[in-house]
CSV table of C-alpha atoms in Angstrom, one decimal:
chain,number,residue,atom,x,y,z
A,712,MET,CA,-114.6,-98.0,-51.2
A,713,LYS,CA,-111.6,-99.3,-49.3
A,714,LYS,CA,-112.5,-101.9,-46.7
A,715,LEU,CA,-110.5,-101.6,-43.5
A,716,PHE,CA,-110.3,-104.6,-41.3
A,717,LEU,CA,-110.6,-104.5,-37.6
A,718,ALA,CA,-107.1,-105.4,-36.9
A,719,ALA,CA,-103.7,-103.8,-36.3
A,720,PHE,CA,-103.0,-103.9,-40.0
A,721,PHE,CA,-104.7,-104.6,-43.3
A,722,VAL,CA,-103.6,-105.6,-46.7
A,723,PHE,CA,-105.3,-105.7,-50.1
A,724,VAL,CA,-104.3,-107.1,-53.4
A,725,PHE,CA,-105.6,-106.1,-56.7
A,726,PHE,CA,-105.1,-107.7,-60.1
A,727,VAL,CA,-106.0,-106.7,-63.7
A,728,SER,CA,-105.5,-108.8,-66.8
A,729,CYS,CA,-105.2,-107.8,-70.5
A,730,SER,CA,-107.2,-108.8,-73.5
A,731,ASN,CA,-106.2,-108.3,-77.1
A,732,ASN,CA,-109.7,-108.7,-78.4
A,733,ASN,CA,-110.0,-105.1,-79.5
A,734,LYS,CA,-106.6,-103.5,-79.8
A,735,ASP,CA,-108.0,-100.1,-80.8
A,736,ASN,CA,-109.9,-99.7,-77.6
A,737,ILE,CA,-107.4,-101.4,-75.3
A,738,TYR,CA,-104.0,-100.7,-76.6
A,739,GLY,CA,-104.3,-97.5,-78.6
A,740,ASP,CA,-101.3,-97.4,-80.9
A,741,PHE,CA,-99.7,-100.4,-79.2
A,742,GLU,CA,-99.6,-103.3,-81.5
A,743,ASP,CA,-101.6,-106.5,-80.9
A,744,VAL,CA,-99.0,-108.9,-79.7
A,745,ASP,CA,-98.8,-112.6,-78.7
A,746,GLY,CA,-96.3,-115.2,-78.0
A,747,ASP,CA,-95.5,-118.6,-79.6
A,748,TYR,CA,-93.4,-121.6,-79.1
A,749,HIS,CA,-92.2,-124.5,-81.1
A,750,SER,CA,-92.7,-127.8,-79.4
A,751,GLU,CA,-90.6,-130.8,-80.1
A,752,THR,CA,-92.1,-132.9,-77.3
A,753,ALA,CA,-95.6,-134.4,-77.6
A,754,ASP,CA,-97.8,-132.8,-74.9
A,755,GLU,CA,-99.0,-136.1,-73.5
A,756,ASP,CA,-95.3,-137.1,-72.9
A,757,ARG,CA,-94.2,-133.9,-71.4
A,758,PRO,CA,-93.3,-134.5,-67.7
A,759,ALA,CA,-94.2,-132.0,-65.0
A,760,ALA,CA,-91.4,-130.0,-63.7
A,761,GLU,CA,-90.0,-130.4,-60.2
A,762,ARG,CA,-92.3,-128.5,-57.8
A,763,PRO,CA,-90.8,-125.3,-56.4
A,764,ASP,CA,-91.3,-124.3,-52.8
A,765,GLU,CA,-95.0,-123.8,-52.2
A,766,ALA,CA,-96.0,-120.2,-52.5
A,767,PRO,CA,-98.8,-119.0,-50.3
A,768,MET,CA,-101.6,-116.8,-51.7
A,769,PRO,CA,-100.7,-113.1,-51.9
A,770,GLY,CA,-101.4,-111.4,-48.6
A,771,GLY,CA,-102.5,-114.8,-47.1
A,772,SER,CA,-99.7,-115.5,-44.7
A,773,GLY,CA,-99.9,-114.8,-41.0
A,774,GLY,CA,-103.7,-114.5,-41.0
A,775,ASN,CA,-103.6,-111.4,-43.2
A,776,GLU,CA,-106.8,-110.8,-45.1
A,777,SER,CA,-107.3,-109.5,-48.6
A,778,SER,CA,-110.0,-107.0,-49.5
A,779,ASP,CA,-111.7,-105.6,-52.6
A,780,PRO,CA,-111.0,-101.8,-52.6
A,781,SER,CA,-113.6,-100.0,-54.6
A,782,GLY,CA,-114.8,-103.3,-56.0
A,783,SER,CA,-111.7,-103.2,-58.1
A,784,THR,CA,-110.1,-106.6,-57.9
A,785,GLY,CA,-111.7,-107.5,-61.2
A,786,SER,CA,-110.5,-106.6,-64.7
A,787,LYS,CA,-111.2,-103.1,-65.9
A,788,ASP,CA,-113.0,-101.9,-69.0
A,789,ASP,CA,-110.8,-104.1,-71.2
A,790,ASP,CA,-112.8,-107.1,-69.9
A,791,ASN,CA,-116.0,-105.7,-71.5
A,792,ALA,CA,-114.5,-104.8,-74.9
A,793,GLU,CA,-116.2,-106.5,-77.8
A,794,ASN,CA,-114.4,-109.4,-79.4
A,795,ASP,CA,-112.9,-108.5,-82.8
A,796,GLU,CA,-113.1,-111.9,-84.3
A,797,ASP,CA,-111.9,-110.7,-87.7
A,798,SER,CA,-108.7,-109.2,-86.5
A,799,GLU,CA,-105.4,-111.0,-86.9
A,800,PRO,CA,-102.3,-110.5,-84.8
A,801,GLU,CA,-99.8,-108.3,-86.6
A,802,ASP,CA,-96.3,-109.4,-87.5
A,803,GLY,CA,-93.7,-108.0,-85.2
A,804,ASP,CA,-90.0,-107.8,-85.3
A,805,GLU,CA,-89.1,-108.1,-81.7
A,806,ASP,CA,-86.2,-110.4,-81.1
A,807,VAL,CA,-87.0,-113.5,-79.0
A,808,ASN,CA,-84.7,-115.1,-76.5
A,809,ASP,CA,-83.4,-118.1,-78.4
A,810,GLY,CA,-83.6,-120.4,-75.3
A,811,GLU,CA,-79.8,-121.0,-75.0
A,812,ASN,CA,-80.1,-120.0,-71.4
A,813,ASN,CA,-82.5,-122.9,-70.8
A,814,GLY,CA,-85.3,-120.5,-69.7
A,815,THR,CA,-83.5,-118.9,-66.8
A,816,PRO,CA,-82.3,-115.3,-66.6
A,817,ASP,CA,-78.7,-114.9,-67.5
A,818,GLY,CA,-78.3,-118.6,-67.9
A,819,ASP,CA,-78.5,-119.2,-64.2
A,820,SER,CA,-80.0,-122.7,-64.7
A,821,ASP,CA,-78.1,-124.3,-61.8
A,822,SER,CA,-79.3,-121.9,-59.1
A,823,ASP,CA,-81.9,-123.1,-56.7
A,824,GLY,CA,-83.9,-120.4,-54.9
A,825,GLU,CA,-81.9,-117.5,-53.8
A,826,LYS,CA,-78.7,-117.0,-55.7
A,827,PRO,CA,-75.6,-116.4,-53.4
A,828,ASP,CA,-73.6,-113.3,-54.2
A,829,GLU,CA,-69.8,-113.3,-54.2
A,830,ASN,CA,-69.8,-113.1,-50.4
A,831,GLY,CA,-72.0,-116.1,-50.1
A,832,GLU,CA,-75.0,-114.1,-49.0
A,833,GLU,CA,-78.4,-114.4,-50.6
A,834,GLU,CA,-79.3,-112.1,-53.4
A,835,GLY,CA,-82.0,-109.6,-52.6
A,836,VAL,CA,-85.2,-108.7,-54.5
A,837,TYR,CA,-83.5,-106.1,-56.7
A,838,ALA,CA,-80.4,-105.9,-58.9
A,839,LEU,CA,-81.2,-102.2,-59.3
A,840,ASP,CA,-83.4,-100.7,-56.5
A,841,PRO,CA,-86.3,-98.6,-57.6
A,842,ASP,CA,-86.8,-95.1,-56.2
A,843,VAL,CA,-90.5,-94.4,-56.8
A,844,GLY,CA,-90.3,-90.9,-55.2
A,845,SER,CA,-87.9,-89.8,-58.0
A,846,CYS,CA,-89.6,-91.8,-60.7
A,847,THR,CA,-86.7,-94.2,-61.1
A,848,SER,CA,-87.6,-97.8,-61.9
A,849,GLY,CA,-85.7,-100.8,-60.6
A,850,ILE,CA,-84.8,-104.2,-62.0
A,851,PRO,CA,-85.5,-107.4,-60.0
A,852,SER,CA,-82.5,-109.6,-59.2
A,853,ASP,CA,-81.8,-112.7,-61.3
A,854,SER,CA,-83.0,-114.8,-58.4
A,855,GLU,CA,-86.3,-112.9,-58.2
A,856,LYS,CA,-86.8,-113.2,-61.9
A,857,LYS,CA,-86.0,-116.9,-61.6
A,858,LYS,CA,-88.7,-117.4,-58.9
A,859,VAL,CA,-91.3,-116.0,-61.2
A,860,LEU,CA,-90.1,-117.9,-64.2
A,861,ASP,CA,-89.8,-121.2,-62.3
A,862,ARG,CA,-93.3,-120.9,-60.9
A,863,ILE,CA,-94.8,-120.1,-64.3
A,864,ASN,CA,-93.0,-123.0,-65.9
A,865,TYR,CA,-93.8,-125.4,-63.1
A,866,LEU,CA,-97.5,-124.6,-63.6
A,867,ARG,CA,-97.3,-124.8,-67.4
A,868,SER,CA,-95.6,-128.2,-67.1
A,869,ILE,CA,-98.6,-129.6,-65.2
A,870,HIS,CA,-100.8,-128.5,-68.1
A,871,LYS,CA,-98.4,-130.3,-70.5
A,872,LEU,CA,-97.4,-126.9,-72.0
A,873,SER,CA,-93.9,-125.9,-73.2
A,874,PRO,CA,-91.8,-123.8,-70.9
A,875,VAL,CA,-91.3,-120.1,-71.5
A,876,VAL,CA,-88.0,-118.3,-71.3
A,877,TYR,CA,-87.1,-115.0,-69.6
A,878,ASP,CA,-86.5,-112.2,-72.1
A,879,ASP,CA,-84.5,-109.5,-70.3
A,880,LYS,CA,-84.9,-107.2,-73.3
A,881,ASP,CA,-88.4,-106.6,-71.8
A,882,ASP,CA,-87.1,-105.7,-68.4
A,883,GLU,CA,-87.4,-102.0,-69.0
A,884,ILE,CA,-91.1,-101.9,-70.0
A,885,ALA,CA,-92.1,-104.3,-67.2
A,886,ALA,CA,-90.2,-102.1,-64.7
A,887,GLU,CA,-91.7,-98.9,-65.9
A,888,CYS,CA,-95.2,-100.3,-65.7
A,889,ALA,CA,-94.5,-101.5,-62.1
A,890,LEU,CA,-93.2,-98.0,-61.3
A,891,VAL,CA,-96.3,-96.1,-62.4
A,892,ILE,CA,-98.5,-98.6,-60.6
A,893,ALA,CA,-96.7,-98.1,-57.3
A,894,ALA,CA,-96.4,-94.3,-57.7
A,895,ASN,CA,-100.1,-93.9,-58.4
A,896,GLU,CA,-101.3,-96.7,-56.1
A,897,GLN,CA,-103.7,-97.8,-58.8
A,898,LEU,CA,-104.0,-100.0,-61.8
A,899,SER,CA,-104.6,-99.4,-65.5
A,900,HIS,CA,-103.5,-101.0,-68.7
A,901,THR,CA,-103.8,-97.6,-70.3
A,902,PRO,CA,-102.3,-95.1,-67.8
A,903,ASP,CA,-102.4,-91.6,-69.3
A,904,SER,CA,-99.9,-88.7,-69.1
A,905,SER,CA,-101.5,-87.3,-66.0
A,906,TRP,CA,-100.1,-90.3,-64.0
A,907,LYS,CA,-97.0,-89.7,-61.8
A,908,CYS,CA,-93.9,-91.2,-63.4
A,909,TRP,CA,-95.8,-91.7,-66.7
A,910,SER,CA,-93.8,-92.6,-69.9
A,911,GLN,CA,-94.7,-94.2,-73.2
A,912,VAL,CA,-92.5,-97.2,-72.1
A,913,ALA,CA,-94.7,-97.6,-69.0
A,914,TYR,CA,-97.8,-97.4,-71.1
A,915,ASP,CA,-96.5,-100.1,-73.4
A,916,GLY,CA,-95.6,-102.3,-70.5
A,917,CYS,CA,-99.0,-102.0,-68.7
A,918,SER,CA,-100.8,-102.6,-72.0
A,919,SER,CA,-99.0,-105.9,-72.5
A,920,SER,CA,-98.9,-107.3,-69.0
A,921,ASN,CA,-100.8,-108.9,-66.2
A,922,ILE,CA,-100.6,-106.2,-63.5
A,923,HIS,CA,-100.9,-106.2,-59.8
A,924,ILE,CA,-100.8,-104.0,-56.7
A,925,GLU,CA,-100.5,-104.9,-53.1
A,926,MET,CA,-100.8,-102.4,-50.2
A,927,ALA,CA,-100.5,-102.9,-46.4
A,928,SER,CA,-99.9,-100.9,-43.2
A,929,TYR,CA,-96.9,-103.1,-42.5
A,930,ASP,CA,-93.7,-103.9,-44.4
A,931,ILE,CA,-94.4,-106.3,-47.2
A,932,SER,CA,-91.1,-105.9,-49.0
A,933,SER,CA,-90.2,-109.6,-48.2
A,934,THR,CA,-93.2,-110.7,-50.4
A,935,ASN,CA,-92.0,-113.5,-52.7
A,936,SER,CA,-92.7,-112.5,-56.3
A,937,ALA,CA,-93.8,-116.1,-57.1
A,938,ASP,CA,-96.8,-115.5,-54.9
A,939,ILE,CA,-98.0,-113.0,-57.5
A,940,VAL,CA,-98.0,-115.7,-60.1
A,941,ASP,CA,-100.3,-117.8,-57.9
A,942,GLY,CA,-102.7,-114.9,-57.5
A,943,PHE,CA,-102.9,-114.5,-61.2
A,944,MET,CA,-103.6,-118.3,-61.6
A,945,THR,CA,-106.3,-118.6,-59.0
A,946,GLU,CA,-108.1,-115.3,-59.8
A,947,GLU,CA,-109.6,-115.5,-56.3
A,948,TYR,CA,-109.4,-111.8,-56.0
A,949,GLN,CA,-110.8,-110.9,-59.4
A,950,GLY,CA,-114.3,-109.4,-59.2
A,951,GLU,CA,-117.4,-110.8,-60.9
A,952,PRO,CA,-117.9,-111.8,-63.6
A,953,LYS,CA,-114.5,-113.5,-63.7
A,954,THR,CA,-112.9,-113.7,-67.1
A,955,LEU,CA,-109.9,-115.6,-65.7
A,956,GLY,CA,-107.8,-113.4,-68.1
A,957,HIS,CA,-104.6,-113.7,-66.0
A,958,ARG,CA,-104.7,-117.4,-65.8
A,959,ARG,CA,-105.5,-117.7,-69.5
A,960,TRP,CA,-102.5,-115.6,-70.5
A,961,LEU,CA,-100.1,-117.6,-68.2
A,962,ILE,CA,-101.2,-121.0,-69.5
A,963,ASP,CA,-101.6,-119.9,-73.1
A,964,PRO,CA,-100.0,-122.7,-75.3
A,965,TRP,CA,-98.6,-120.0,-77.6
A,966,LEU,CA,-96.8,-118.1,-74.9
A,967,THR,CA,-93.0,-118.2,-75.4
A,968,HIS,CA,-91.4,-115.6,-73.2
A,969,ILE,CA,-92.0,-113.3,-70.2
A,970,ALA,CA,-90.4,-110.5,-68.2
A,971,PHE,CA,-91.1,-109.3,-64.7
A,972,GLY,CA,-91.1,-105.8,-63.2
A,973,ARG,CA,-91.6,-104.8,-59.5
A,974,ALA,CA,-91.5,-101.6,-57.5
A,975,ASP,CA,-91.7,-101.5,-53.7
A,976,TYR,CA,-92.6,-98.1,-52.2
A,977,TYR,CA,-93.5,-96.6,-48.8
A,978,ASP,CA,-95.7,-93.5,-49.2
A,979,GLY,CA,-95.4,-92.5,-45.5
A,980,LYS,CA,-98.5,-94.4,-44.5
A,981,TYR,CA,-98.7,-97.6,-46.6
A,982,PHE,CA,-96.3,-100.1,-48.0
A,983,VAL,CA,-96.9,-100.7,-51.7
A,984,ILE,CA,-95.8,-103.2,-54.3
A,985,GLY,CA,-96.6,-102.6,-57.9
A,986,SER,CA,-95.7,-105.4,-60.3
A,987,ALA,CA,-96.2,-106.5,-63.9
A,988,ILE,CA,-95.6,-109.8,-65.8
A,989,LYS,CA,-95.1,-108.9,-69.4
A,990,LEU,CA,-96.6,-111.8,-71.5
A,991,ILE,CA,-98.3,-110.3,-74.6
A,992,ASN,CA,-95.5,-110.4,-77.1
A,993,ASP,CA,-95.2,-109.5,-80.8
A,994,ASP,CA,-94.4,-113.0,-82.1
A,995,ASP,CA,-96.7,-114.5,-84.7
A,996,GLY,CA,-98.3,-117.5,-83.1
A,997,THR,CA,-99.6,-119.0,-86.4
A,998,GLY,CA,-98.7,-122.6,-86.7
A,999,ALA,CA,-96.6,-122.5,-83.5
A,1000,ILE,CA,-98.1,-125.6,-81.9
A,1001,ALA,CA,-99.0,-127.5,-85.1
A,1002,GLY,CA,-97.0,-130.5,-84.0
A,1003,SER,CA,-98.5,-130.7,-80.6
A,1004,ASP,CA,-101.1,-133.2,-79.3
A,1005,ILE,CA,-102.8,-130.6,-77.1
A,1006,LYS,CA,-106.7,-130.6,-77.5
A,1007,PHE,CA,-107.6,-128.5,-74.4
A,1008,VAL,CA,-106.3,-126.6,-71.4
A,1009,ALA,CA,-108.1,-127.4,-68.1
A,1010,TYR,CA,-107.7,-126.0,-64.6
A,1011,PRO,CA,-107.1,-127.8,-62.3
A,1012,PHE,CA,-105.6,-130.7,-64.2
A,1013,GLU,CA,-104.1,-134.0,-63.1
A,1014,ASN,CA,-101.9,-133.7,-60.0
A,1015,TYR,CA,-102.4,-130.1,-59.0
A,1016,PRO,CA,-101.0,-127.9,-56.2
A,1017,LYS,CA,-103.7,-127.8,-53.5
A,1018,GLU,CA,-102.8,-124.2,-52.6
A,1019,LEU,CA,-104.2,-123.2,-56.0
A,1020,TYR,CA,-107.7,-124.3,-55.4
A,1021,ASN,CA,-110.6,-123.8,-53.0
A,1022,ASP,CA,-114.4,-123.3,-53.3
A,1023,ASN,CA,-113.9,-119.6,-54.2
A,1024,ILE,CA,-111.8,-120.4,-57.2
A,1025,MET,CA,-113.3,-121.2,-60.6
A,1026,MET,CA,-112.3,-124.2,-62.6
A,1027,SER,CA,-111.8,-123.6,-66.3
A,1028,PHE,CA,-111.6,-125.3,-69.7
A,1029,THR,CA,-110.3,-124.0,-73.0
A,1030,VAL,CA,-110.7,-125.8,-76.3
A,1031,ILE,CA,-107.8,-126.0,-78.8
A,1032,LYS,CA,-109.5,-126.8,-82.1
A,1033,ASP,CA,-107.0,-125.1,-84.4
A,1034,LYS,CA,-103.3,-125.6,-83.6
A,1035,PHE,CA,-102.2,-123.4,-86.6
A,1036,SER,CA,-103.9,-120.2,-85.7
A,1037,LYS,CA,-104.6,-119.2,-82.1
A,1038,TYR,CA,-107.2,-116.6,-83.0
A,1039,SER,CA,-109.2,-119.2,-85.0
A,1040,ASN,CA,-110.0,-120.8,-81.6
A,1041,GLY,CA,-112.5,-117.9,-81.0
A,1042,THR,CA,-114.8,-118.9,-83.9
A,1043,GLY,CA,-116.9,-121.9,-84.5
A,1044,ILE,CA,-117.1,-122.7,-80.8
A,1045,ASN,CA,-120.4,-122.5,-78.8
A,1046,PHE,CA,-120.6,-123.3,-75.1
A,1047,ALA,CA,-124.4,-122.7,-74.8
A,1048,SER,CA,-125.3,-126.4,-74.5
A,1049,ALA,CA,-122.1,-127.5,-72.7
A,1050,THR,CA,-122.5,-129.7,-69.6
A,1051,ILE,CA,-119.9,-130.5,-66.9
A,1052,ALA,CA,-119.9,-133.7,-64.9
A,1053,ILE,CA,-117.4,-134.2,-62.0
A,1054,ILE,CA,-117.4,-137.6,-60.4
A,1055,ASP,CA,-115.6,-138.7,-57.2
A,1056,PRO,CA,-114.2,-142.2,-56.6
A,1057,ASP,CA,-117.5,-143.2,-54.9
A,1058,ASN,CA,-119.3,-142.3,-58.2
A,1059,LYS,CA,-120.8,-139.2,-56.5
A,1060,THR,CA,-121.6,-136.3,-58.8
A,1061,MET,CA,-120.2,-133.0,-57.5
A,1062,LYS,CA,-122.4,-129.9,-57.6
A,1063,VAL,CA,-121.4,-127.6,-60.5
A,1064,LYS,CA,-122.7,-124.0,-60.4
A,1065,ASN,CA,-122.4,-120.6,-62.0
A,1066,ILE,CA,-121.3,-121.8,-65.4
A,1067,GLU,CA,-119.9,-118.9,-67.6
A,1068,SER,CA,-118.2,-118.8,-71.0
A,1069,ASP,CA,-116.8,-116.4,-73.5
A,1070,THR,CA,-114.8,-116.2,-76.8
A,1071,ASP,CA,-112.8,-113.2,-75.8
A,1072,ALA,CA,-109.1,-113.0,-76.6
A,1073,TYR,CA,-107.5,-113.5,-73.2
A,1074,GLY,CA,-104.8,-115.7,-74.4
A,1075,VAL,CA,-106.6,-118.4,-76.4
A,1076,PRO,CA,-110.0,-116.8,-77.3
A,1077,ASN,CA,-112.4,-119.2,-75.7
A,1078,ASN,CA,-113.1,-120.3,-72.1
A,1079,LEU,CA,-115.7,-122.3,-70.2
A,1080,ARG,CA,-115.6,-121.9,-66.4
A,1081,TRP,CA,-117.6,-122.8,-63.3
A,1082,TYR,CA,-117.6,-123.3,-59.5
A,1083,VAL,CA,-117.7,-126.6,-57.7
A,1084,GLU,CA,-118.7,-127.3,-54.1
A,1085,GLY,CA,-117.0,-129.8,-51.8
A,1086,ILE,CA,-113.7,-130.7,-53.6
A,1087,LYS,CA,-111.3,-132.3,-51.2
A,1088,PRO,CA,-107.5,-132.8,-51.5
A,1089,ASN,CA,-106.0,-136.2,-52.2
A,1090,VAL,CA,-109.1,-137.4,-54.0
A,1091,LYS,CA,-109.1,-138.2,-57.7
A,1092,TYR,CA,-112.0,-136.6,-59.6
A,1093,ASN,CA,-113.0,-137.5,-63.2
A,1094,VAL,CA,-114.3,-134.7,-65.4
A,1095,THR,CA,-116.4,-134.9,-68.5
A,1096,VAL,CA,-117.2,-131.8,-70.5
A,1097,SER,CA,-119.9,-132.6,-73.0
A,1098,ASP,CA,-121.8,-130.9,-75.9
A,1099,ILE,CA,-119.4,-128.2,-76.7
A,1100,MET,CA,-120.4,-127.3,-80.3
A,1101,ILE,CA,-117.4,-127.1,-82.6
A,1102,ASN,CA,-118.4,-126.0,-86.1
A,1103,ASN,CA,-121.9,-127.2,-85.2
A,1104,ASN,CA,-120.8,-130.7,-84.1
A,1105,PRO,CA,-121.0,-131.7,-80.4
A,1106,GLU,CA,-117.8,-132.7,-78.8
A,1107,PHE,CA,-116.9,-134.1,-75.4
A,1108,TYR,CA,-113.6,-134.2,-73.4
A,1109,GLN,CA,-112.5,-136.2,-70.4
A,1110,TYR,CA,-109.7,-135.6,-67.9
A,1111,TRP,CA,-109.0,-136.0,-64.2
A,1112,PHE,CA,-107.5,-133.9,-61.4
A,1113,GLU,CA,-106.3,-134.5,-57.8
A,1114,LEU,CA,-105.3,-131.8,-55.4
A,1115,LYS,CA,-101.9,-132.6,-53.8
């Protein structure tokens, strides 16, 4: 049921993430697809990228509140699909951006923020405007794509992960997915032919993307698309239990390329934004990070943007035990006896609660997560994760974080 706030306006945001843990139930005939990269830089030596302009939480500016319409901020039925541990990703033949554009759309590596057009004016949200009423998808401008790409790569750099590139060959399926989301004002990774503006291309896009909808009684067309990335990372608006699927896909070490689709729409009563970040790709990830030093992916990690954490956001930890095969990281790992200790500079142990775990294939197929009370910015916390059983042997990991 939609929650209306006692104010002159309301806004809600709504996210859904994908899992490839059972492609028959989740994707239908769409192939099980994942990305990979080839790292030439040791993870421990990889510097963090320059921090882009801070992006507020979606719907969070100006005192706007976000709600949970129909309890639907969490992932749909794909979150509850059983893990198919014996399945392997299928080989695909999709071409991958070769990186010659340095990870920016159309090689626009020198642009910073909005790209001026020939008249010196800032480029808008779209290179091709969508027309949801006539079922015509749009294409975001290069500057809007760059905002999304830069934000993802900035966050990946903090986690010592290789940057991804923008693959504009996927623009169409991301755009068609965003179109059906906006037209129907709802989310699904498997929209059927009864949906307005449905197409097989839209289905393929929604089944391989993190998807998002935002609605408000006021004009939200100026929403920065990078804000959507932050919403996927925090998972603050995902329902319980949280799988953190969006976050896990975005900071998957095997991810190599993304595309972004967006559709703004006014239905006569509400302003709507449908969007999709296409990040499940048909590249074979086997062996892709074999030369990397990465042993885990933790959130938050080291110097971390303070806007991406509060007491309502779960911390998380994913083990990388096999750098040759991503899907092998879902077997031989048991979190049942795992403990988490978070210590502040005064040697005070912070309260950890609501520990959850799974070995479902949201990106890397294992995840340990928890809430912590009382974390403060500009304080360095040391974290020890102990007694994770890997092939029946207990292992422990240490790292630190500080919210900046």
